[in-house]
Amino acid sequence: MTDDDDSGSHALSLRMQRGDLFAEKCPSREVLKHVTSRWGVLVLVALLDGMHRFSDLRRKVNGVSEKMLAQTLQALEADGFLTRKAYPVMPPHVEYQLTPLGREVAEKVAILTDWIEGNLMAILTEQQQYQARQAVQSEAQAVD
Amino acid sequence: MTDDDDSGSHALSLRMQRGDLFAEKCPSREVLKHVTSRWGVLVLVALLDGMHRFSDLRRKVNGVSEKMLAQTLQALEADGFLTRKAYPVMPPHVEYQLTPLGREVAEKVAILTDWIEGNLMAILTEQQQYQARQAVQSEAQAVD
DNA sequence: CCGTATCCGCGCCGATACTG
DNA sequence: CAGTATCGGCGCGGATACGG
């Protein structure tokens, strides 16, 4: 309960047309989930430099299992972010590639990941300082 | 096993200086996890328009529980993305605000969320078409 | 008002085995 | 090579109760 702002149903449906992340039931939450999922992020960024086969992705995205990779790829394909082309040869050969729509999201995601990679040291430093402050707090509590 | 590319340890440590998402044990994976977490995304974007109190965020970020909000805020504070100022009055009063570092990530995240919100309709259309193709496939299989 | 502590279900995800 | 199927642990996250 306490959810569901049905006030102004016209305004609501208009907002639904462009999506409102802050509204609980908005489908954009689902899309965001796929895009920002642990492996979704890495797959999208990996595919930014062109077509990849399944095993290429598996090797590039360190630590992903077959199951999770397949699952992630399906979700992104269902959202229209990538295409899957299977060649019925032996041994099997499947190619994954970003769609124009997918390339756009992937670029936005890459902006974020690039920033994090580039500022990692600054962030780690902040983490250290936070830990230090916490230690002081604990010490102060031990005195009282 | 089979992880751990320790080949070229100098190159590795250099890469660690700027972070490499594709390397399994890189700390940037943790940071990314906080930033792209279900509630982390929404909190960062919400804080983009200035200071918020705890209950402000709770109301703005529809659907988040107290526990998850507190947990999310702690993680983002530990990463140095936001500051927490508690005024020891009755009733309690706590203010959350982005740091300069936090503002930068938040802006990158907002680029992504804005794009998704703006292109939601196109994505939903793609999803429909995917479902339709799947239905055809199932039908074709029923024939053989 | 702003949390922390505890319990607990459910879904993520890894491991393994099997198909085409 | 590129998956699907199944099982099982465990951690995320919701609900509730309680403290400052």
Coordinates of C-alpha atoms (C1' of nucleotides) in Angstrom, one line a residue:
Chain A
M1 CA 0.0 0.0 0.0
T2 CA 0.9 3.7 -0.1
D3 CA 2.2 3.3 -3.6
D4 CA 0.2 4.1 -6.7
D5 CA -0.1 7.8 -7.4
D6 CA -3.3 7.7 -9.6
S7 CA -3.7 11.5 -9.2
G8 CA -4.0 13.1 -12.6
S9 CA -4.4 10.0 -14.8
H10 CA -3.8 12.1 -18.0
A11 CA -0.6 13.5 -16.7
L12 CA 0.4 10.0 -15.6
S13 CA -0.2 8.4 -19.0
L14 CA 1.8 11.2 -20.6
R15 CA 4.7 10.5 -18.2
M16 CA 4.4 6.8 -18.9
Q17 CA 5.1 7.7 -22.6
R18 CA 8.6 8.8 -21.8
G19 CA 9.1 6.7 -18.6
D20 CA 9.6 7.8 -15.1
L21 CA 12.2 5.9 -13.1
F22 CA 10.9 7.2 -9.8
A23 CA 7.5 5.6 -10.4
E24 CA 7.6 2.1 -9.0
K25 CA 5.8 0.2 -11.7
C26 CA 7.4 1.9 -14.7
P27 CA 8.7 -0.6 -17.3
S28 CA 11.9 1.5 -17.5
R29 CA 12.9 0.0 -14.2
E30 CA 13.1 -3.4 -15.9
V31 CA 15.1 -2.1 -18.8
L32 CA 17.5 -0.3 -16.4
K33 CA 17.8 -3.6 -14.6
H34 CA 19.0 -5.4 -17.7
V35 CA 21.4 -2.6 -18.7
T36 CA 22.9 -2.1 -15.3
S37 CA 23.1 -5.7 -14.3
R38 CA 26.4 -7.2 -13.3
W39 CA 27.1 -8.8 -16.7
G40 CA 24.8 -6.6 -18.9
V41 CA 27.1 -3.6 -18.4
L42 CA 30.2 -5.6 -19.4
V43 CA 28.6 -7.2 -22.4
L44 CA 27.3 -3.9 -23.8
V45 CA 30.7 -2.3 -23.4
A46 CA 32.5 -5.3 -24.9
L47 CA 30.2 -5.3 -28.0
L48 CA 31.0 -1.6 -28.6
D49 CA 34.0 -2.7 -30.7
G50 CA 32.1 -4.8 -33.1
M51 CA 30.6 -8.3 -33.5
H52 CA 31.6 -11.1 -31.1
R53 CA 31.0 -14.8 -30.9
F54 CA 29.6 -16.4 -27.7
S55 CA 33.0 -17.7 -26.7
D56 CA 34.7 -14.4 -27.5
L57 CA 32.4 -12.7 -25.0
R58 CA 32.9 -15.5 -22.5
R59 CA 36.7 -15.0 -22.7
K60 CA 36.5 -11.2 -22.7
V61 CA 34.1 -10.8 -19.8
N62 CA 36.2 -12.3 -17.1
G63 CA 34.3 -14.4 -14.6
V64 CA 30.9 -14.9 -16.3
S65 CA 29.4 -18.3 -16.5
E66 CA 27.9 -19.8 -19.6
K67 CA 24.5 -19.7 -18.0
M68 CA 24.7 -16.1 -17.0
L69 CA 26.1 -15.0 -20.3
A70 CA 23.3 -16.7 -22.3
Q71 CA 20.7 -15.2 -19.9
T72 CA 22.2 -11.7 -20.2
L73 CA 22.3 -11.9 -24.0
Q74 CA 18.7 -13.1 -24.2
A75 CA 17.5 -10.2 -22.0
L76 CA 19.4 -7.6 -24.1
E77 CA 18.2 -9.2 -27.3
A78 CA 14.6 -9.1 -26.1
D79 CA 15.0 -5.4 -25.4
G80 CA 16.2 -4.9 -28.9
F81 CA 19.8 -3.9 -28.0
L82 CA 21.6 -6.6 -29.9
T83 CA 21.0 -9.2 -32.6
R84 CA 21.8 -12.9 -32.6
K85 CA 22.7 -14.6 -35.8
A86 CA 23.1 -18.4 -35.6
Y87 CA 24.8 -20.2 -38.5
P88 CA 23.6 -23.9 -38.6
V89 CA 27.0 -25.4 -39.3
M90 CA 29.1 -27.8 -37.4
P91 CA 30.6 -26.7 -35.1
P92 CA 27.9 -24.1 -34.3
H93 CA 28.7 -20.5 -34.9
V94 CA 26.7 -17.6 -33.4
E95 CA 27.4 -13.9 -33.7
Y96 CA 26.2 -11.1 -31.4
Q97 CA 26.1 -7.5 -32.5
L98 CA 24.7 -4.3 -31.2
T99 CA 21.7 -2.7 -32.9
P100 CA 21.7 1.0 -33.5
L101 CA 19.5 1.3 -30.4
G102 CA 22.0 -0.9 -28.5
R103 CA 24.9 1.1 -29.6
E104 CA 23.3 4.2 -28.1
V105 CA 22.8 2.7 -24.6
A106 CA 26.2 1.0 -24.7
E107 CA 27.8 4.4 -25.3
K108 CA 26.0 5.9 -22.4
V109 CA 27.1 3.0 -20.2
A110 CA 30.7 3.3 -21.4
I111 CA 30.7 6.9 -20.4
L112 CA 30.0 5.8 -16.8
T113 CA 32.4 2.9 -16.8
D114 CA 35.2 4.9 -18.3
W115 CA 34.7 7.6 -15.6
I116 CA 34.8 5.0 -12.9
E117 CA 38.0 3.3 -14.3
G118 CA 39.6 6.7 -14.7
N119 CA 38.8 7.9 -11.2
L120 CA 39.3 4.6 -9.4
M121 CA 42.3 5.9 -7.5
A122 CA 40.5 9.0 -6.2
I123 CA 37.6 6.8 -5.1
L124 CA 39.8 4.3 -3.3
T125 CA 41.5 7.2 -1.5
E126 CA 38.1 8.4 -0.3
Q127 CA 37.3 4.9 0.9
Q128 CA 40.5 4.9 2.9
Q129 CA 39.6 8.2 4.5
Y130 CA 36.1 7.0 5.4
Q131 CA 37.6 3.9 7.0
A132 CA 39.9 6.1 9.0
R133 CA 37.1 8.3 10.2
Q134 CA 35.1 5.3 11.3
A135 CA 38.1 4.0 13.2
V136 CA 38.3 7.3 15.1
Q137 CA 34.6 7.1 15.9
S138 CA 35.0 3.6 17.4
E139 CA 37.9 4.8 19.4
A140 CA 35.9 7.8 20.8
Q141 CA 33.1 5.4 21.7
A142 CA 35.5 3.2 23.7
V143 CA 36.4 6.2 25.9
D144 CA 32.8 7.0 27.1
Chain B
M1 CA 41.0 -21.5 -11.4
T2 CA 41.7 -20.3 -14.9
D3 CA 41.4 -16.7 -13.8
D4 CA 44.3 -14.5 -12.8
D5 CA 46.3 -13.2 -15.7
D6 CA 49.5 -12.5 -13.8
S7 CA 51.4 -12.2 -17.1
G8 CA 53.3 -8.9 -17.1
S9 CA 52.9 -7.8 -13.5
H10 CA 54.2 -4.3 -14.3
A11 CA 51.5 -3.8 -16.9
L12 CA 49.0 -5.2 -14.6
S13 CA 49.7 -2.8 -11.7
L14 CA 49.6 0.0 -14.2
R15 CA 46.2 -1.1 -15.4
M16 CA 45.1 -1.4 -11.8
Q17 CA 46.0 2.3 -11.4
R18 CA 43.2 3.3 -13.7
G19 CA 41.0 0.2 -13.2
D20 CA 40.0 -2.5 -15.7
L21 CA 36.4 -3.6 -15.5
F22 CA 37.1 -6.8 -17.5
A23 CA 39.6 -8.0 -14.9
E24 CA 37.7 -10.1 -12.4
K25 CA 39.2 -8.9 -9.2
C26 CA 39.4 -5.2 -10.0
P27 CA 38.0 -3.0 -7.2
S28 CA 36.1 -1.0 -9.8
R29 CA 33.7 -3.8 -10.1
E30 CA 32.6 -3.1 -6.5
V31 CA 32.2 0.6 -7.1
L32 CA 30.2 -0.1 -10.2
K33 CA 28.0 -2.4 -8.2
H34 CA 27.1 0.3 -5.8
V35 CA 26.6 2.9 -8.5
T36 CA 24.4 0.7 -10.7
S37 CA 22.6 -1.0 -7.9
R38 CA 18.8 -0.9 -8.0
W39 CA 18.5 1.9 -5.5
G40 CA 22.0 3.4 -5.9
V41 CA 21.1 4.7 -9.4
L42 CA 17.9 6.4 -8.2
V43 CA 19.5 7.9 -5.1
L44 CA 22.3 9.5 -7.1
V45 CA 19.9 10.9 -9.7
A46 CA 17.6 12.2 -6.9
L47 CA 20.4 14.0 -5.2
L48 CA 21.4 15.8 -8.4
D49 CA 19.0 18.6 -7.5
G50 CA 20.5 19.4 -4.1
M51 CA 20.4 18.3 -0.5
H52 CA 17.8 15.8 0.7
R53 CA 16.8 14.5 4.1
F54 CA 16.4 10.8 4.7
S55 CA 12.6 10.9 4.5
D56 CA 12.7 13.1 1.4
L57 CA 14.6 10.4 -0.4
R58 CA 12.3 7.7 0.9
R59 CA 9.3 9.5 -0.5
K60 CA 11.1 10.4 -3.8
V61 CA 12.5 7.0 -4.5
N62 CA 9.3 5.1 -4.8
G63 CA 9.3 1.6 -3.4
V64 CA 12.6 1.6 -1.4
S65 CA 12.5 0.2 2.1
E66 CA 14.2 2.0 5.1
K67 CA 16.7 -0.7 5.3
M68 CA 17.7 -0.7 1.7
L69 CA 17.9 3.1 1.6
A70 CA 20.1 3.3 4.7
Q71 CA 22.3 0.6 3.2
T72 CA 22.6 2.2 -0.1
L73 CA 23.4 5.6 1.4
Q74 CA 26.2 4.0 3.5
A75 CA 27.8 2.4 0.5
L76 CA 27.7 5.6 -1.5
E77 CA 29.1 7.6 1.5
A78 CA 31.9 5.0 1.9
D79 CA 32.8 5.5 -1.7
G80 CA 33.0 9.3 -1.2
F81 CA 30.0 10.1 -3.4
L82 CA 27.9 11.8 -0.8
T83 CA 28.2 13.4 2.7
R84 CA 26.0 12.7 5.7
K85 CA 25.4 15.5 8.2
A86 CA 23.5 14.5 11.3
Y87 CA 22.1 17.2 13.6
P88 CA 21.7 15.9 17.1
V89 CA 18.3 17.5 17.7
M90 CA 14.9 16.2 18.6
P91 CA 13.5 15.0 16.4
P92 CA 16.6 13.9 14.5
H93 CA 17.6 15.6 11.3
V94 CA 20.0 14.2 8.7
E95 CA 21.1 15.7 5.5
Y96 CA 22.5 13.9 2.5
Q97 CA 24.4 15.8 -0.3
L98 CA 26.5 14.8 -3.3
T99 CA 30.3 15.5 -3.1
P100 CA 32.0 16.9 -6.2
L101 CA 33.1 13.4 -7.0
G102 CA 29.5 12.2 -6.4
R103 CA 28.1 14.8 -8.7
E104 CA 30.3 13.6 -11.5
V105 CA 29.1 10.0 -11.3
A106 CA 25.6 11.1 -10.8
E107 CA 25.7 13.1 -14.0
K108 CA 27.0 10.1 -15.9
V109 CA 24.3 7.9 -14.5
A110 CA 21.6 10.5 -15.3
I111 CA 22.8 10.5 -18.9
L112 CA 22.0 6.8 -19.0
T113 CA 18.6 7.0 -17.2
D114 CA 17.5 10.0 -19.2
W115 CA 18.2 8.1 -22.4
I116 CA 16.3 5.1 -21.2
E117 CA 13.3 7.3 -20.1
G118 CA 13.3 9.1 -23.5
N119 CA 13.6 6.0 -25.6
L120 CA 11.3 3.8 -23.6
M121 CA 8.6 3.6 -26.2
A122 CA 11.1 2.5 -28.9
I123 CA 12.4 -0.2 -26.6
L124 CA 8.9 -1.4 -25.7
T125 CA 8.2 -1.6 -29.4
E126 CA 11.3 -3.7 -30.0
Q127 CA 10.2 -6.0 -27.1
Q128 CA 6.8 -6.5 -28.8
Q129 CA 8.4 -7.4 -32.1
Y130 CA 10.7 -9.8 -30.3
Q131 CA 7.8 -11.5 -28.7
A132 CA 6.0 -11.7 -32.1
R133 CA 9.1 -13.4 -33.7
Q134 CA 9.2 -15.9 -30.8
A135 CA 5.6 -16.7 -31.3
V136 CA 6.2 -17.4 -35.0
Q137 CA 9.1 -19.7 -34.1
S138 CA 7.0 -21.7 -31.7
E139 CA 4.3 -22.0 -34.4
A140 CA 6.8 -23.3 -36.9
Q141 CA 8.1 -25.9 -34.4
A142 CA 4.6 -27.1 -33.9
V143 CA 4.4 -27.9 -37.6
D144 CA 7.4 -30.2 -37.8
Chain C
dC1 C1' 12.7 11.3 12.7
dC2 C1' 16.3 8.2 11.6
dG3 C1' 18.0 4.7 11.8
dT4 C1' 19.8 -0.6 13.6
dA5 C1' 18.7 -5.6 14.5
dT6 C1' 16.6 -9.8 13.4
dC7 C1' 14.2 -13.2 10.9
dC8 C1' 13.3 -15.4 6.7
dG9 C1' 11.6 -16.3 1.8
dC10 C1' 12.8 -16.0 -2.8
dG11 C1' 15.6 -15.5 -6.7
dC12 C1' 20.3 -15.0 -8.4
dC13 C1' 23.9 -17.5 -9.8
dG14 C1' 27.6 -21.2 -9.9
dA15 C1' 28.3 -26.2 -10.8
dT16 C1' 27.3 -30.0 -13.3
dA17 C1' 25.4 -32.9 -16.8
dC18 C1' 23.4 -33.4 -21.1
dT19 C1' 21.8 -32.1 -26.4
dG20 C1' 22.4 -30.7 -31.4
Chain D
dC1 C1' 30.9 -24.6 -30.1
dA2 C1' 26.7 -22.9 -28.1
dG3 C1' 23.6 -23.6 -25.6
dT4 C1' 19.4 -25.9 -22.2
dA5 C1' 18.1 -28.4 -17.7
dT6 C1' 18.4 -29.2 -13.1
dC7 C1' 19.8 -28.8 -8.4
dG8 C1' 21.4 -26.3 -4.4
dG9 C1' 23.7 -22.6 -1.5
dC10 C1' 23.5 -18.1 -0.1
dG11 C1' 22.9 -13.4 -0.3
dC12 C1' 19.6 -9.7 -1.5
dG13 C1' 16.1 -7.5 0.2
dG14 C1' 11.3 -7.0 2.4
dA15 C1' 8.7 -7.0 7.0
dT16 C1' 8.7 -6.3 11.6
dA17 C1' 10.3 -4.8 16.0
dC18 C1' 13.0 -1.9 18.7
dG19 C1' 16.6 2.1 20.2
dG20 C1' 18.4 7.2 20.3

